[in-house]
Coordinates of C-alpha atoms and ligand atoms in Angstrom, one line a residue:
M11 CA -5.3 12.8 20.8
T12 CA -8.3 12.1 18.6
P13 CA -7.3 9.0 16.6
A14 CA -7.3 10.1 12.5
I15 CA -8.9 6.4 12.1
A16 CA -10.0 4.2 14.7
V17 CA -11.9 1.1 13.9
Q18 CA -12.9 -1.5 16.8
Q19 CA -13.9 -5.4 16.3
L20 CA -15.0 -4.2 12.5
G21 CA -16.6 -7.3 10.8
K22 CA -17.8 -7.6 7.0
H23 CA -19.6 -10.8 5.9
Y24 CA -20.8 -11.4 2.7
G25 CA -23.1 -14.2 3.0
S26 CA -21.1 -17.2 4.5
L27 CA -17.4 -14.9 3.2
V28 CA -15.8 -13.4 6.0
A29 CA -14.5 -10.3 4.3
L30 CA -13.5 -8.4 7.6
D31 CA -12.8 -10.6 10.9
N32 CA -13.1 -8.6 13.7
I33 CA -10.6 -5.8 12.8
D34 CA -8.9 -3.6 15.3
L35 CA -6.9 -0.5 14.1
V36 CA -6.0 3.1 15.5
I37 CA -4.2 5.2 13.0
Q38 CA -2.4 8.5 14.8
P39 CA -2.7 11.9 13.0
G40 CA 0.3 12.6 11.1
E41 CA 1.1 8.6 10.1
F42 CA 2.2 7.5 6.9
F43 CA 0.1 4.5 6.9
A44 CA 0.6 1.2 4.7
L45 CA -2.3 -0.9 4.3
L46 CA -0.8 -4.3 2.8
G47 CA -2.4 -7.8 1.9
P48 CA -2.8 -9.9 -1.0
N49 CA -6.0 -9.6 -3.5
G50 CA -9.1 -10.3 -1.5
A51 CA -7.7 -9.7 1.8
G52 CA -10.0 -7.1 2.8
K53 CA -8.2 -3.5 2.4
T54 CA -10.8 -2.2 0.0
T55 CA -13.7 -3.4 2.2
L56 CA -12.6 -1.5 5.0
I57 CA -11.8 1.7 3.1
S58 CA -15.4 1.5 1.3
I59 CA -16.5 1.1 5.4
L60 CA -14.3 4.2 6.3
A61 CA -15.9 6.4 3.2
G62 CA -19.6 5.1 4.6
L63 CA -19.8 3.1 0.7
T64 CA -20.3 -0.2 2.5
R65 CA -21.8 -0.9 5.9
A66 CA -20.2 -3.0 8.6
S67 CA -21.8 -6.5 9.9
H68 CA -20.7 -5.3 13.2
G69 CA -18.2 -3.3 15.4
T70 CA -17.4 0.9 15.0
A71 CA -15.2 2.7 12.8
S72 CA -14.5 6.8 12.9
V73 CA -12.5 9.2 11.0
M74 CA -10.7 12.1 13.3
G75 CA -13.1 11.0 16.3
Y76 CA -16.8 11.0 13.9
D77 CA -18.4 7.8 13.7
V78 CA -18.6 6.7 10.0
L79 CA -22.4 5.7 10.5
S80 CA -23.9 7.8 12.8
D81 CA -22.0 11.0 12.1
Y82 CA -21.4 10.1 8.4
R83 CA -21.1 13.8 6.8
E84 CA -18.8 14.9 9.4
A85 CA -16.5 11.7 8.7
R86 CA -16.7 12.2 4.8
K87 CA -15.7 15.9 5.0
R88 CA -12.4 14.7 6.8
L89 CA -11.7 11.6 4.2
G90 CA -10.5 11.7 1.1
V91 CA -10.5 8.6 -1.0
V92 CA -8.9 7.7 -4.1
P93 CA -10.3 4.6 -5.2
Q94 CA -8.7 1.6 -6.8
E95 CA -11.4 1.4 -10.0
L96 CA -11.2 4.5 -12.7
V97 CA -14.8 6.0 -12.4
Y98 CA -15.6 9.0 -14.1
D99 CA -18.3 11.2 -15.5
P100 CA -17.1 11.6 -19.2
F101 CA -19.8 14.9 -19.6
F102 CA -17.3 17.3 -18.0
T103 CA -13.9 18.7 -18.2
V104 CA -11.3 18.3 -15.7
R105 CA -11.7 21.5 -13.9
E106 CA -15.7 21.2 -14.3
T107 CA -15.4 17.6 -12.4
L108 CA -13.1 19.4 -9.6
V109 CA -15.4 22.2 -8.9
I110 CA -18.3 20.2 -9.1
Q111 CA -16.6 18.0 -6.2
S112 CA -15.7 21.2 -4.2
G113 CA -19.6 21.8 -4.3
Y114 CA -20.4 18.5 -2.8
F115 CA -18.4 19.4 0.3
G116 CA -19.9 23.2 0.4
L117 CA -16.9 24.5 -1.2
K118 CA -17.5 27.7 -3.5
R119 CA -14.1 29.4 -3.9
N120 CA -11.9 26.7 -4.4
D121 CA -10.0 27.8 -7.2
D122 CA -6.5 28.7 -5.9
W123 CA -6.4 25.0 -4.5
I124 CA -8.0 23.3 -7.5
D125 CA -5.0 25.5 -9.5
E126 CA -2.6 24.1 -7.3
I127 CA -3.7 20.5 -7.4
L128 CA -3.9 20.8 -11.0
Q129 CA -0.1 21.8 -11.1
H130 CA 1.1 19.1 -8.6
L131 CA -0.6 16.5 -10.4
D132 CA 0.6 17.6 -13.9
L133 CA -2.8 18.0 -14.9
A134 CA -3.1 22.1 -15.7
E135 CA -2.6 21.4 -19.3
K136 CA -5.6 19.4 -19.3
A137 CA -8.0 21.1 -17.3
H138 CA -10.2 22.4 -20.2
V139 CA -10.3 18.9 -22.0
N140 CA -13.2 16.7 -21.6
V141 CA -12.5 13.6 -19.1
R142 CA -13.4 10.9 -21.6
A143 CA -10.6 12.2 -23.7
L144 CA -7.7 11.4 -21.1
S145 CA -5.6 8.6 -21.1
G146 CA -5.9 6.1 -18.5
G147 CA -3.0 7.7 -16.0
M148 CA -4.5 10.7 -16.7
K149 CA -8.1 9.9 -15.1
R150 CA -6.0 8.2 -12.2
R151 CA -4.4 11.9 -11.7
L152 CA -8.1 13.3 -11.6
L153 CA -9.2 10.5 -9.1
I154 CA -6.4 11.7 -6.8
A155 CA -7.1 15.3 -7.3
Q156 CA -10.8 15.0 -6.4
A157 CA -10.0 12.8 -3.5
L158 CA -7.8 16.4 -2.6
V159 CA -10.5 18.7 -3.6
H160 CA -11.7 19.7 0.0
K161 CA -8.3 19.7 1.8
P162 CA -9.0 16.5 4.0
P163 CA -7.0 16.0 6.9
V164 CA -6.9 12.3 6.0
I165 CA -6.5 11.0 2.9
I166 CA -6.7 7.0 1.8
L167 CA -5.0 6.2 -1.6
D168 CA -6.2 2.7 -2.7
E169 CA -3.5 1.2 -5.2
P170 CA -3.4 4.8 -6.7
T171 CA 0.0 4.2 -8.9
A172 CA -1.5 1.2 -10.7
G173 CA -0.8 1.7 -14.5
V174 CA 0.6 5.3 -13.8
D175 CA 4.4 5.7 -15.2
V176 CA 7.2 6.4 -13.4
D177 CA 7.2 10.3 -13.8
L178 CA 3.9 10.6 -12.1
R179 CA 4.8 8.4 -9.7
Q180 CA 7.6 10.3 -8.4
S181 CA 5.9 13.5 -8.6
L182 CA 2.7 11.8 -6.9
W183 CA 4.8 10.8 -4.2
Q184 CA 6.4 14.0 -3.7
F185 CA 3.0 16.0 -3.2
I186 CA 1.6 13.4 -1.0
Q187 CA 4.9 13.5 1.3
Q188 CA 4.7 17.2 1.3
L189 CA 1.0 16.6 2.4
N190 CA 2.0 14.3 5.1
A191 CA 4.6 16.9 6.1
Q192 CA 1.9 19.5 6.2
G193 CA 0.4 17.2 8.9
H194 CA -2.2 15.0 6.5
T195 CA -2.8 11.6 7.6
I196 CA -1.9 9.4 4.7
V197 CA -3.2 5.5 4.3
L198 CA -2.0 3.9 1.7
T199 CA -2.8 0.2 0.0
T200 CA -0.3 -0.9 -2.8
H201 CA 1.0 -4.0 -4.2
Y202 CA 4.4 -2.2 -5.0
L203 CA 5.9 -3.1 -1.6
E204 CA 9.3 -1.2 -2.4
E205 CA 7.0 2.0 -2.2
A206 CA 5.3 1.1 1.0
E207 CA 8.5 0.5 2.5
A208 CA 10.1 3.7 1.4
L209 CA 7.3 5.8 2.0
C210 CA 5.5 4.8 5.1
N211 CA 6.1 4.7 9.2
R212 CA 3.9 2.0 9.9
V213 CA 1.9 -1.1 8.1
A214 CA -0.9 -3.4 8.8
V215 CA -0.7 -6.5 6.8
L216 CA -4.4 -8.1 6.3
K217 CA -4.8 -11.5 5.4
Q218 CA -8.1 -13.3 4.9
G219 CA -9.8 -10.6 6.8
K220 CA -7.3 -10.4 9.6
I221 CA -4.6 -8.7 10.8
V222 CA -1.5 -10.3 10.6
A223 CA 1.3 -7.7 11.5
L224 CA 0.5 -4.8 12.8
D225 CA 4.2 -2.5 13.4
S226 CA 6.4 0.3 12.6
M227 CA 8.0 -0.3 9.1
H228 CA 11.3 -0.3 10.6
H229 CA 10.7 -2.7 13.5
L230 CA 8.9 -5.3 11.3
V231 CA 11.6 -5.6 8.3
H232 CA 14.6 -5.5 10.8
N233 CA 13.3 -7.7 13.2
T234 CA 13.0 -10.8 10.8
R235 CA 15.9 -12.7 11.2
G236 CA 18.0 -13.8 8.7
Y237 CA 19.2 -13.4 5.0
T238 CA 19.2 -14.6 2.0
L239 CA 22.3 -16.0 0.4
E240 CA 21.8 -16.2 -3.3
L241 CA 24.7 -18.0 -5.2
R242 CA 25.3 -18.6 -8.9
L243 CA 26.9 -22.1 -9.1
S244 CA 29.0 -24.0 -11.8
S245 CA 26.2 -27.2 -11.6
E246 CA 22.5 -27.8 -11.2
N247 CA 22.9 -30.7 -8.8
V248 CA 22.9 -29.0 -5.5
P249 CA 24.7 -31.2 -2.7
A250 CA 22.2 -32.7 -0.5
D251 CA 24.4 -31.9 2.5
L252 CA 22.9 -27.8 1.6
Q253 CA 19.5 -29.1 2.4
M254 CA 19.8 -28.4 6.1
W255 CA 19.0 -25.0 4.7
P256 CA 15.8 -23.9 3.7
C257 CA 16.6 -23.4 -0.2
R258 CA 15.4 -22.5 -3.5
Q259 CA 16.4 -23.2 -6.8
E260 CA 16.3 -22.1 -10.3
G261 CA 18.3 -23.6 -12.5
Y262 CA 22.2 -22.5 -11.7
V263 CA 21.0 -20.0 -9.0
C264 CA 20.6 -21.4 -5.3
S265 CA 18.9 -18.9 -2.6
L266 CA 19.5 -20.4 0.6
K267 CA 17.8 -19.0 3.7
I268 CA 20.7 -18.4 6.4
T269 CA 20.6 -17.1 10.2
H270 CA 24.3 -16.1 10.6
G271 CA 27.1 -14.6 8.5
A272 CA 29.2 -17.5 9.8
E273 CA 27.1 -20.1 7.8
I274 CA 28.5 -19.0 4.8
E275 CA 32.0 -20.4 5.3
T276 CA 30.1 -23.6 6.1
I277 CA 28.1 -23.5 2.6
L278 CA 31.4 -22.6 0.7
S279 CA 33.3 -25.5 1.9
I280 CA 30.4 -28.2 1.2
L281 CA 30.3 -26.9 -2.2
R282 CA 34.3 -27.0 -2.3
K283 CA 34.0 -30.4 -1.4
H284 CA 31.6 -31.5 -4.4
E285 CA 33.8 -29.7 -6.6
I286 CA 31.2 -27.0 -7.4
Q287 CA 32.2 -23.1 -8.0
V288 CA 30.6 -20.2 -7.0
L289 CA 30.3 -17.8 -9.9
D290 CA 28.2 -15.1 -8.0
M291 CA 27.2 -14.5 -4.7
Q292 CA 24.9 -12.1 -2.9
L293 CA 23.9 -11.9 0.5
L294 CA 20.0 -10.3 0.4
Q295 CA 19.2 -8.0 3.4
P296 CA 15.7 -8.8 4.4
D297 CA 13.2 -6.4 3.1
L298 CA 9.6 -5.8 3.1
E299 CA 8.8 -8.0 0.2
S300 CA 10.4 -11.0 2.3
V301 CA 8.6 -10.3 5.2
F302 CA 5.3 -10.0 3.3
M303 CA 6.1 -13.3 1.9
K304 CA 6.7 -15.2 5.1
L305 CA 3.4 -13.8 6.4
M306 CA 1.9 -15.1 3.5
E307 CA 3.4 -18.2 4.0
A308 CA 2.8 -18.7 7.7
D309 CA -0.1 -20.3 9.2
S310 CA -3.3 -18.3 9.4
A311 CA -3.7 -19.7 12.9
N312 CA -0.3 -17.4 13.9
I313 CA -2.0 -14.4 13.9
V314 CA -0.9 -11.2 16.1
Ligands
LIG471 P1 -7.6 -6.3 -3.8 O1 -5.8 -6.1 -3.3 O2 -7.7 -7.4 -5.0 O3 -8.1 -5.1 -4.2 P2 -8.7 -6.3 -1.4 O4 -8.1 -6.8 -0.2 O5 -9.1 -4.8 -1.9 O6 -7.9 -7.1 -2.7 P3 -11.4 -6.5 -1.1 O7 -12.0 -6.2 -2.3 O8 -11.7 -6.3 0.1 O9 -10.1 -7.0 -1.3 O10 -12.5 -8.1 -0.8 C1 -12.4 -8.7 0.3 C2 -13.0 -10.2 0.2 O11 -14.6 -10.0 0.1 C3 -12.9 -11.1 -1.4 O12 -12.9 -12.4 -1.3 C4 -13.9 -10.2 -2.1 O13 -14.2 -11.5 -3.3 C5 -15.3 -10.1 -1.3 N1 -16.0 -9.2 -1.6 C6 -16.0 -7.7 -1.9 N2 -16.7 -6.9 -2.4 C7 -17.8 -7.8 -2.2 C8 -19.4 -7.8 -2.8 N3 -20.0 -6.7 -3.0 N4 -19.9 -8.9 -2.8 C9 -19.4 -10.3 -2.4 N5 -18.2 -10.5 -1.9 C10 -17.4 -9.3 -1.7

């Protein structure tokens, strides 16, 4: 099967700064893929190279089998990118913007699809409003509509829900999930890790231009050993014997990293010995956020 996205030994340098460091990545058609990483990890650089906006320093990248450099037009036709930054032309209405965008891809009669996108993104009522009169969230919806106008098989969303209200978030994800169910490949970057965990089947985590984790979402989250035991205590003086567990304390709340449930009894008996009462207790399962934090804390040398 031709991969939706294939990237080989891809590198990008800005002077002495290495934004992407020999990335290898294959995303198959139909995947809902999360591309995660802290600010400056290289996500937007990778997306810009795929969209033909930035030239890689070395390596290759292709979309649906078309090289993003030597076969730029074919690759670009198959890709829809929702950029992170709000860029728009203030002189046109919403509908005009989408008609013009269709024209870039040689699509003349695209009205039915434009209507459908406007409907799904709750922009139908704004179709004849000038873009400069839209709110920030609505401008973002328009950016999403622009990325979808040519029905690309591969859709990359770079932080699509930044500054977007809860209602739109939900309707947007429903729409994107529907597109994914119809076979579109979705690549998502987001700092909302719960969103990525709920939506994506596979995930790559970038850190300082390198891929530090590449796995199925389920495997990545559930293979992380251990739990967090969160205790609200009657005293702020946490006994020294508890320090054998990695511990984070904020006032009366103490969070301990444990490996087995059986350790809870030992912890409680230590607290009893020191006459410290447990006022509240929660056992937290690992989630994408805790896995992500662990990856970010780990030494960059421990890279997969
Ligand atoms: P964010 O989550 O903040 O969007 P990101 O993972 O998308 O971050 P990039 O925007 O790809 O990160 O940036 C990767 C690195 O490359 C950063 O150190 C950034 O400062 C640098 N960088 C990006 N574009 C340029 C440029 N045009 N010139 C110089 N350095 C750049």
